[in-house]
Each structure stands twice: as structure tokens, then as C-alpha cells.
PDB file of C-alpha atoms in Angstrom:
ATOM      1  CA  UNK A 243     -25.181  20.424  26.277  1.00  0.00           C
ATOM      2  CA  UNK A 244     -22.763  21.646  23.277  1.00  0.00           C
ATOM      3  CA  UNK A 245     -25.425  24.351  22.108  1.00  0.00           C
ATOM      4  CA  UNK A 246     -24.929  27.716  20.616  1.00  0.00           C
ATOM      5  CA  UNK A 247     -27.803  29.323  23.241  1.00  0.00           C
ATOM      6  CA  UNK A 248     -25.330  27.730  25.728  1.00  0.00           C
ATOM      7  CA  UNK A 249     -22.327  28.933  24.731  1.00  0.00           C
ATOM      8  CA  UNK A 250     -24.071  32.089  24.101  1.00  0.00           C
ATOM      9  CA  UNK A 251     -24.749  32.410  27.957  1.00  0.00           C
ATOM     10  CA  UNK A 252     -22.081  31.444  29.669  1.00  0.00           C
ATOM     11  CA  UNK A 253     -19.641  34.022  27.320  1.00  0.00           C
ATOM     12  CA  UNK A 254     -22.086  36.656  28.604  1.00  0.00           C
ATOM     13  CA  UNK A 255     -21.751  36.156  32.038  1.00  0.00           C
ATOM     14  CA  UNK A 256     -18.213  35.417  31.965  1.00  0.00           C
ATOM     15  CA  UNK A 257     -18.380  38.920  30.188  1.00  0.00           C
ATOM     16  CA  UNK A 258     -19.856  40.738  32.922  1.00  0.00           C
ATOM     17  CA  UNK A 259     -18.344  38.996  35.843  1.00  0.00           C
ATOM     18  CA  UNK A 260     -14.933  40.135  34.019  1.00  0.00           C
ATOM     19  CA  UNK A 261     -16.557  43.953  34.954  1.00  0.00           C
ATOM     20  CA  UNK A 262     -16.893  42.801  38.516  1.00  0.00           C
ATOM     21  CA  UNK A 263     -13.710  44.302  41.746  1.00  0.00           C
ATOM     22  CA  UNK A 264     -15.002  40.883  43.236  1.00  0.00           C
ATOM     23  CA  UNK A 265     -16.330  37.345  42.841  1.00  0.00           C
ATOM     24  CA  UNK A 266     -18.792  35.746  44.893  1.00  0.00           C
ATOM     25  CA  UNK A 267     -17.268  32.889  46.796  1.00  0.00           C
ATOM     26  CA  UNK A 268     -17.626  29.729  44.133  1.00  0.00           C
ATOM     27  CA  UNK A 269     -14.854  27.565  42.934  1.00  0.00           C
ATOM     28  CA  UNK A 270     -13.995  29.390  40.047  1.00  0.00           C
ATOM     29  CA  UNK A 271     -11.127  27.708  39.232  1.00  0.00           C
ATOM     30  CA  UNK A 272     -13.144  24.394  38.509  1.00  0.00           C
ATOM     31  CA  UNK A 273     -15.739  26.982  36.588  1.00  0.00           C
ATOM     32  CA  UNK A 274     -13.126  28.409  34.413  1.00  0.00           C
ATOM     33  CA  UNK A 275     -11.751  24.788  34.269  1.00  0.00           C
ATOM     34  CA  UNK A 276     -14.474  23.293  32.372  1.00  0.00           C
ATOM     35  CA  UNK A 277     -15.104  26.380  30.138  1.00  0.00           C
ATOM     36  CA  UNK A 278     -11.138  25.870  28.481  1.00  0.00           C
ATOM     37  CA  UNK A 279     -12.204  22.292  28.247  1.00  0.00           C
ATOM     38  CA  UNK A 280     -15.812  22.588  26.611  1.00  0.00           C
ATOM     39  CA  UNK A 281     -15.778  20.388  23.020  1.00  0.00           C
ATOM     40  CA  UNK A 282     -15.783  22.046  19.831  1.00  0.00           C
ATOM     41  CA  UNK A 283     -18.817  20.580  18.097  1.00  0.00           C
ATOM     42  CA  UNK A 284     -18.465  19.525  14.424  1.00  0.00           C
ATOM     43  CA  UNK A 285     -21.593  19.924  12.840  1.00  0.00           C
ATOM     44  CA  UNK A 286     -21.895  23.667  14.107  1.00  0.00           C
ATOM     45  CA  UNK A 287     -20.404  26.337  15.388  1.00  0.00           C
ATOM     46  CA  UNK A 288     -21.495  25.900  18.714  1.00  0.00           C
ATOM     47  CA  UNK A 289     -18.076  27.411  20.173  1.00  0.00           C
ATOM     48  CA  UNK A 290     -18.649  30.575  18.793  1.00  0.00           C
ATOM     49  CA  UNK A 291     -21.079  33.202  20.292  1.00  0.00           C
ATOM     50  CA  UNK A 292     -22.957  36.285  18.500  1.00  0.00           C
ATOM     51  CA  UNK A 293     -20.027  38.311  19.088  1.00  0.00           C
ATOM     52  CA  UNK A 294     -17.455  35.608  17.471  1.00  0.00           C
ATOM     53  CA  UNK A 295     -16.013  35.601  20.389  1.00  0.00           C
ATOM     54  CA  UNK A 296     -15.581  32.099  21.635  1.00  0.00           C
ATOM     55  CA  UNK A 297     -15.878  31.166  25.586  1.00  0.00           C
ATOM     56  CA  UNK A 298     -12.741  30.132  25.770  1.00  0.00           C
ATOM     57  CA  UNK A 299     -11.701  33.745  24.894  1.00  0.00           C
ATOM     58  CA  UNK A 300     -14.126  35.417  27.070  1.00  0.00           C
ATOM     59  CA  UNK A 301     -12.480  32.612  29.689  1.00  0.00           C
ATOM     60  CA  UNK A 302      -8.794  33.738  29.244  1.00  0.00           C
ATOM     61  CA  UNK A 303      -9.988  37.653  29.815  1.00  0.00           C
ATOM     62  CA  UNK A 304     -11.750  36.537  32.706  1.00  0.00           C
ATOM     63  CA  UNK A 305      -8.704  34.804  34.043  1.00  0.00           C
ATOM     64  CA  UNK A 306      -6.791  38.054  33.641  1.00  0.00           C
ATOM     65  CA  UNK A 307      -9.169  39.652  35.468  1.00  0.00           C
ATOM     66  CA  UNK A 308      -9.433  37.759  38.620  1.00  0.00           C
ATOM     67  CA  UNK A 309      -6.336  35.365  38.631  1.00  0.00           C
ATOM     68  CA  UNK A 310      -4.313  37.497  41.015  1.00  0.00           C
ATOM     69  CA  UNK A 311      -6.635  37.494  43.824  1.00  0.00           C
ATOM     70  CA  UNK A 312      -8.327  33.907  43.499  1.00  0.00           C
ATOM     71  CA  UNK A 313      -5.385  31.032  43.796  1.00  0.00           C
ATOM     72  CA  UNK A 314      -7.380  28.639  41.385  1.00  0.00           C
ATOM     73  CA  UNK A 315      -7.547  30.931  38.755  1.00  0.00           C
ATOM     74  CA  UNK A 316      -4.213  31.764  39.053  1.00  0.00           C
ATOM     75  CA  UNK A 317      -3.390  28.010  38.878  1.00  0.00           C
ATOM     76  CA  UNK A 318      -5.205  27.572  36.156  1.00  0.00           C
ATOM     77  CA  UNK A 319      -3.790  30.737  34.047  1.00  0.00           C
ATOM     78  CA  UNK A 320      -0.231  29.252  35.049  1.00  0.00           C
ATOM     79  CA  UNK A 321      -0.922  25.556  33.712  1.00  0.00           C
ATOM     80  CA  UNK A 322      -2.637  27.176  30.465  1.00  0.00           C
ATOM     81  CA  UNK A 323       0.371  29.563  29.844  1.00  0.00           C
ATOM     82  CA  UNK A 324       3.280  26.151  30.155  1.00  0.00           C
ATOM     83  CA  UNK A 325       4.736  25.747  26.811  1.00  0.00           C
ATOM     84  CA  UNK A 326       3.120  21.816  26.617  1.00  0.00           C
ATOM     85  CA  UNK A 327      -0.245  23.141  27.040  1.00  0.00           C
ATOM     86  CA  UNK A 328       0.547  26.714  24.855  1.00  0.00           C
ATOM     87  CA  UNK A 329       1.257  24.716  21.945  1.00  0.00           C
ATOM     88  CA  UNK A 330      -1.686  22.759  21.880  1.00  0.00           C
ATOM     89  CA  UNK A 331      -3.840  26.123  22.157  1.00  0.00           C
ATOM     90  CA  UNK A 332      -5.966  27.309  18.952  1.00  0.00           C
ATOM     91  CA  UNK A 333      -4.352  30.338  17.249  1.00  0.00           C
ATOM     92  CA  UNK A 334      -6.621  32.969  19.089  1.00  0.00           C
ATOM     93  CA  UNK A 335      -6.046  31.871  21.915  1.00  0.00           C
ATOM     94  CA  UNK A 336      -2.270  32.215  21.374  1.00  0.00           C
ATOM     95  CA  UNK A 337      -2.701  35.591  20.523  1.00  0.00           C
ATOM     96  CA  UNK A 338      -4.668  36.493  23.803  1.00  0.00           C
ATOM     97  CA  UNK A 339      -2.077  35.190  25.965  1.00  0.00           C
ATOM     98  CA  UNK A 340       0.953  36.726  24.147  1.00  0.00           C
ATOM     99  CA  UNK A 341      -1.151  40.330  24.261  1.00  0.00           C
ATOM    100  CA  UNK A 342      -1.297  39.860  27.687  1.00  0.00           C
ATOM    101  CA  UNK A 343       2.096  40.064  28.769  1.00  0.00           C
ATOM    102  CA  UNK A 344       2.252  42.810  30.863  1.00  0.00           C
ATOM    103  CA  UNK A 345      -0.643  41.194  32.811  1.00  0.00           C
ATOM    104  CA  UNK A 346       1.067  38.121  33.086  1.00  0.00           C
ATOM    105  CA  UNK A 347       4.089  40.212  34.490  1.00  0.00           C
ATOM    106  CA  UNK A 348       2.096  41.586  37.351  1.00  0.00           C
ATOM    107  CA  UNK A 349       0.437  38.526  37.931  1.00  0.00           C
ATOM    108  CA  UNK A 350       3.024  36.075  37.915  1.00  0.00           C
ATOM    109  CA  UNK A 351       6.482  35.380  39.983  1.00  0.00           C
ATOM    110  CA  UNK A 352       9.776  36.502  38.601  1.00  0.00           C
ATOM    111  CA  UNK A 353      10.864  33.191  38.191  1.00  0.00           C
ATOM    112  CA  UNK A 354       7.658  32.241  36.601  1.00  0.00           C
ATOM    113  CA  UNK A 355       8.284  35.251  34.228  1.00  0.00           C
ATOM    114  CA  UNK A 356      11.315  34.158  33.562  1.00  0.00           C
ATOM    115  CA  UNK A 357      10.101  30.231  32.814  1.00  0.00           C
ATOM    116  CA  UNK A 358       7.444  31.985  30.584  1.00  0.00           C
ATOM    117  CA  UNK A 359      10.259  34.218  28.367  1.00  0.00           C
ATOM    118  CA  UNK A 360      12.229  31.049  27.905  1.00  0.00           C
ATOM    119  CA  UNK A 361       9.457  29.305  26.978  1.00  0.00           C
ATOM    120  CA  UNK A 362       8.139  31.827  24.073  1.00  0.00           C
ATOM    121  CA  UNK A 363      11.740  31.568  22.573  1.00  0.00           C
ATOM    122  CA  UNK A 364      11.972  28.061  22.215  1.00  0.00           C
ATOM    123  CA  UNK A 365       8.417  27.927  20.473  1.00  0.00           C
ATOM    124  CA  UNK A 366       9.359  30.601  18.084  1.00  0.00           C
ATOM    125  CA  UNK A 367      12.831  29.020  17.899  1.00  0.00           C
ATOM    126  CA  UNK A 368      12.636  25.408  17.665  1.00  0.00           C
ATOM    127  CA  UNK A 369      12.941  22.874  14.924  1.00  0.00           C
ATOM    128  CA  UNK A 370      10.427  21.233  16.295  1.00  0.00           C
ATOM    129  CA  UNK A 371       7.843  23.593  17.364  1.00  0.00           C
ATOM    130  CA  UNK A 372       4.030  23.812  16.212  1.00  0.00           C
ATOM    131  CA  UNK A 373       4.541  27.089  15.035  1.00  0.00           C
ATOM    132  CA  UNK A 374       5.991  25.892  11.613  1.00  0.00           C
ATOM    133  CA  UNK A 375       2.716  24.339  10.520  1.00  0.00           C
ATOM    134  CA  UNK A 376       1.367  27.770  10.897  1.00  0.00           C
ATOM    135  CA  UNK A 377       0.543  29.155   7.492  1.00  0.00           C
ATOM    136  CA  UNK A 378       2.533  32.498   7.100  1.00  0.00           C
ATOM    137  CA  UNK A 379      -0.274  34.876   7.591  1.00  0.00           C
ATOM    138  CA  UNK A 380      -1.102  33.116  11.068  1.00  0.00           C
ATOM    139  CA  UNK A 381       2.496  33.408  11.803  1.00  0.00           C
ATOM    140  CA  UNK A 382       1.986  36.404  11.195  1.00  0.00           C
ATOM    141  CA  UNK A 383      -0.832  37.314  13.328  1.00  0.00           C
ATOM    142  CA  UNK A 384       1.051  35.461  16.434  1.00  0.00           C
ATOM    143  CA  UNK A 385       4.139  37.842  16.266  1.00  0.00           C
ATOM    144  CA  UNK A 386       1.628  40.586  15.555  1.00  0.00           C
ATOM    145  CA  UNK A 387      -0.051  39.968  19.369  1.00  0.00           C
ATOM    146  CA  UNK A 388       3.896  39.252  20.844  1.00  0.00           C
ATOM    147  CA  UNK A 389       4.457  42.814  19.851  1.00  0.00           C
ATOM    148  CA  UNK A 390       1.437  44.008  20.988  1.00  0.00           C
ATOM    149  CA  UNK A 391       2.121  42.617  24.380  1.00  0.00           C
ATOM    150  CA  UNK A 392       5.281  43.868  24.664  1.00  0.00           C
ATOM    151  CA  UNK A 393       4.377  47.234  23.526  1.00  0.00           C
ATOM    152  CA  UNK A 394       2.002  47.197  26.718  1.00  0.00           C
ATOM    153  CA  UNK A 395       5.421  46.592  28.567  1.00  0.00           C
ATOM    154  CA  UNK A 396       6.812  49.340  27.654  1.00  0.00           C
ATOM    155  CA  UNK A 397       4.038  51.904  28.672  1.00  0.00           C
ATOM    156  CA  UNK A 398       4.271  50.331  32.181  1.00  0.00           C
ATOM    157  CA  UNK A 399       6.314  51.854  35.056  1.00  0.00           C
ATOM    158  CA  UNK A 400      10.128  50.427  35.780  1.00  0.00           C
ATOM    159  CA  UNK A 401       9.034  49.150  38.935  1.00  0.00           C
ATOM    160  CA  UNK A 402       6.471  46.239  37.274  1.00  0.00           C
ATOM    161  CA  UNK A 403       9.645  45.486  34.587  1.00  0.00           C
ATOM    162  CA  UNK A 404      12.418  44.979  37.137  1.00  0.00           C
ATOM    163  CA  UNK A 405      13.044  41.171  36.673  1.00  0.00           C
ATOM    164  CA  UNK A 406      11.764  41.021  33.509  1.00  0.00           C
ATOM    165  CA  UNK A 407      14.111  43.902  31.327  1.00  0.00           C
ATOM    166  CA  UNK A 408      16.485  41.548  30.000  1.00  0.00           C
ATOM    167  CA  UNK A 409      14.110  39.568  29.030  1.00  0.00           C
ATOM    168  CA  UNK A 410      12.092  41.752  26.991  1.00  0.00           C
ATOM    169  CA  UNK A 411      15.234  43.035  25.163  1.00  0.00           C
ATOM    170  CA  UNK A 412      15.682  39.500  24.018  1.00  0.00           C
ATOM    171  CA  UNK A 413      12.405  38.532  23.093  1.00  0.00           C
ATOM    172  CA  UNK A 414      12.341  42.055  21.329  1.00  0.00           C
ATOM    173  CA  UNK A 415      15.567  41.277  19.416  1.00  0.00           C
ATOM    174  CA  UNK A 416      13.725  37.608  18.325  1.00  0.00           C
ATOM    175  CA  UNK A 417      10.552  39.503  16.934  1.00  0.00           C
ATOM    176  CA  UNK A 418      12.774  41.667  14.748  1.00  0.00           C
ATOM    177  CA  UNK A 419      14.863  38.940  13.506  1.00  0.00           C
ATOM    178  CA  UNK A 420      11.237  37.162  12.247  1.00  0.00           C
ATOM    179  CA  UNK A 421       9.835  40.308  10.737  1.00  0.00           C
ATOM    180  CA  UNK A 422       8.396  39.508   7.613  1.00  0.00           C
ATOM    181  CA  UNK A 423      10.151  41.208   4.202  1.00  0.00           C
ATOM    182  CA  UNK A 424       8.011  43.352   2.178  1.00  0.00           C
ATOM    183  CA  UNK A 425       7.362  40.752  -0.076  1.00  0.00           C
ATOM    184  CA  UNK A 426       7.574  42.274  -4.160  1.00  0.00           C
ATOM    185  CA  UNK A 427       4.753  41.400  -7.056  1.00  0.00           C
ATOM    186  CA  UNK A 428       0.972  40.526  -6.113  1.00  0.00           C
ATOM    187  CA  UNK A 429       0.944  38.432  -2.445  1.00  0.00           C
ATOM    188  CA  UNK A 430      -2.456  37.091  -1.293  1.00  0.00           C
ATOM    189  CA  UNK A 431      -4.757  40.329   0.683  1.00  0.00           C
ATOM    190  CA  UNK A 432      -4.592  38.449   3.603  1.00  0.00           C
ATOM    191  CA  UNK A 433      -1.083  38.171   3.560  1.00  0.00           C
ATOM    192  CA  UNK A 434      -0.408  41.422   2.625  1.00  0.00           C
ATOM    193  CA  UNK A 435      -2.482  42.213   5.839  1.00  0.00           C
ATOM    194  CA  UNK A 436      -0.699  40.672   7.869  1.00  0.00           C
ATOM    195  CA  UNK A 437       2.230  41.467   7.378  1.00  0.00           C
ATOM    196  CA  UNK A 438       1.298  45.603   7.418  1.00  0.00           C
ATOM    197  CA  UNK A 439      -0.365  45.199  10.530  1.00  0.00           C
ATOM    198  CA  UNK A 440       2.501  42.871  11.828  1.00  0.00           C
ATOM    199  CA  UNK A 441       5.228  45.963  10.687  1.00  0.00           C
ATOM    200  CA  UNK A 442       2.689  48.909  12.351  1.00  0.00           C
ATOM    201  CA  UNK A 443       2.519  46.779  15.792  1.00  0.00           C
ATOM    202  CA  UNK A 444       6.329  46.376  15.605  1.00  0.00           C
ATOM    203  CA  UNK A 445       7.136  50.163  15.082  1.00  0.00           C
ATOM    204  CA  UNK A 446       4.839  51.595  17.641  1.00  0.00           C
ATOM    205  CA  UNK A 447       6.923  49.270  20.157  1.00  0.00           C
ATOM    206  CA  UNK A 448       9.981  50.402  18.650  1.00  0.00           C
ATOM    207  CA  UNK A 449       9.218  53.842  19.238  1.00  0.00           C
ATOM    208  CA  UNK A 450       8.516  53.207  22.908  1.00  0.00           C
ATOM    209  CA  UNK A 451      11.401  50.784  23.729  1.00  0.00           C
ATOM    210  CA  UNK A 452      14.540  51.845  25.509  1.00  0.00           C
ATOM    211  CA  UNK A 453      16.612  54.131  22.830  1.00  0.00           C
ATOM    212  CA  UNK A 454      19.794  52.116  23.207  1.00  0.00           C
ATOM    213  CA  UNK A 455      18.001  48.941  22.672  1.00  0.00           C
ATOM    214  CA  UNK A 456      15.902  50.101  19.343  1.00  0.00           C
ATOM    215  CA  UNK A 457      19.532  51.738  17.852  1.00  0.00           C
ATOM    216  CA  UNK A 458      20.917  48.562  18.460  1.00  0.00           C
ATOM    217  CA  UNK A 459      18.479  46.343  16.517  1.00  0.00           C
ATOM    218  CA  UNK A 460      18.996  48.678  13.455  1.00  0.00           C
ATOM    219  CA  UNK A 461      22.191  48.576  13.338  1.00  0.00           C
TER     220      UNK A 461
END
């Protein structure tokens, strides 16, 4: 029943259940399942809940939560992270998953890190990619969210990077090639928006990124 008091409800308990050490024993995989597949109705916004939050967001934070101890979950955050279902993924839900990096590094395998870097470069990368029909401020907001994820990645301990430091110096090197020029005359407010908070995310990570590896990207 696509209704708003439904949606409504099941973003609140997926809200408090993300507050929760443990689960009680349910299939939560199929649960979480069917909450990333609920329809988007037409006529209203049924999606969205009084927060603005939509359940598929409040489903992607709960997946964060839990994933590493509950298999299905974990299969389920792995299949919605692939590059062939990524694409396909609305805008904020991009931007969850790319601010979650660091989760997604203690979460997932090193060689499943590493299929998940090579998969962010080709989307930002490629001729082909879904990310050009992105209008600039949403392009925007993505890379905003990459840096914020990787900023999180550099707060964490060497330990949790240890297969994964190459791969952020790459990835870190992309970002800065996209950043945005201070664009000259009047630009739209949102925009201009943007793009500032775009430039703020990408110097706090600066600041906190490996010396050698900032001096070398400005040079």
C-alpha cells in the first residue's frame, strides 16, 4: 500500500532499529530488500516521509548499521554498491553511499574495496556514464559526498586503510582534477552553492590527507 502514513512508519522504525547493538532474528535482508524496491508513486509524494527523508535513505543507513554482522544485509549492501546497480540509483542515494566510504572499507573485503575504487573511476570517468546527464549543480553535490567520504578516511587509523591507500590517493587525485572553477559574472544560487560547498568539503580533506600527497596535487 504506496501511502505516505506507510512510508512514514516503516522510515521510523528502520530509524530506531538503526539505534539498536542487535537485531532480532528476522530475515532482514528480504526486509531491507523490499524497502530499496518500494515504487515511487506519481500522483504524491508517497516516498518521502515528514523528515524528507525517504525509506530508501533511512534503508541504506540501516544497512550500514547492521551489514557487517547479518550476511543478507551485507549481500544486499554489496549488490546495491556494483556499478550496474549504482548508476541506476537516484542522486541521494548516490551521495549516501559515496559518504560512506570509510564504512564500506570496514565492512567490505579488500578485493571488494578494490572492485568498488575501480568502479567509482570509471563512472566519473567514462564517456558513457550516467553521470553526464547530471545537471552541474548535481554533479556537483555527488563529488561534494565523494569528498566527504574520503575525508572520513582520513580521520581513520592506518590499520582500517591498509589495502585501500593507493586507492584513495587516486580517487583523491580524480576529485581534484573535476573541481569546479570559480565560475566569473552572476551563476545561478544553486550553483554557486554547490560549488562553495563542493570547494569547503574538498579543502577540509586536503588538510587531513597525507602531506606528500596534497603537495603533489598542487603542484
Amino acid at each position: 500500500d504506496c501511502t505516505s502514513t506507510t512510508i512514514q512508519t516503516i522510515s521510523t522504525v528502520l530509524r530506531c532499529l538503526g539505534q539498536t547493538p542487535r537485531l532480532p532474528p528476522l530475515d532482514w535482508g528480504a526486509i531491507a530488500r523490499r524497502c530499496m524496491q518500494f515504487p515511487i508513486c506519481k500522483n504524491q509524494p508517497c516516498e518521502q516521509d515528514v523528515d524528507g527523508t525517504t525509506l530508501k535513505e533511512e534503508c541504506l543507513h540501516f544497512l550500514f548499521v547492521h551489514a557487517e554482522h547479518d550476511n543478507s544485509l551485507l549481500c544486499l549492501l554489496n549488490e546495491i554498491a556494483d556499478l550496474a546497480r549504482f548508476q541506476l540509483l537516484q542522486l541521494p542515494l548516490q551521495c549516501i553511499l559515496l559518504a560512506h566510504l570509510m564504512d564500506m572499507i570496514k565492512i567490505f573485503s579488500s578485493s571488494r574495496m578494490h572492485k568498488l575504487w575501480h568502479d567509482m573511476i570509471e563512472y566519473f570517468t567514462s564517456s558513457v556514464s550516467p553521470y553526464l546527464v547530471y545537471h552541474i549543480h548535481q554533479k556537483s553535490i555527488l563529488r561534494m559526498s565523494f569528498w566527504k567520504g574520503l575525508n572520513e578516511c582520513f580521520t581513520a587509523t592506518i590499520d582500517d586503510l591498509s589495502h585501500s591507500s593507493v586507492n584513495l590517493e587516486n580517487i583523491m587525485h580524480l576529485l581534484f582534477g573535476l573541481l569546479p572553477q570559480i565560475p566569473y559574472g552572476r551563476v545561478p544560487e544553486l550553483v554557486s552553492y554547490a560549488f562553495d560547498q563542493e570547494w569547503s568539503e574538498a579543502i577540509k580533506c586536503l588538510a587531513k590527507a597525507h602531506k606528500g600527497q596534497t603537495m603533489a596535487l598542487l603542484q
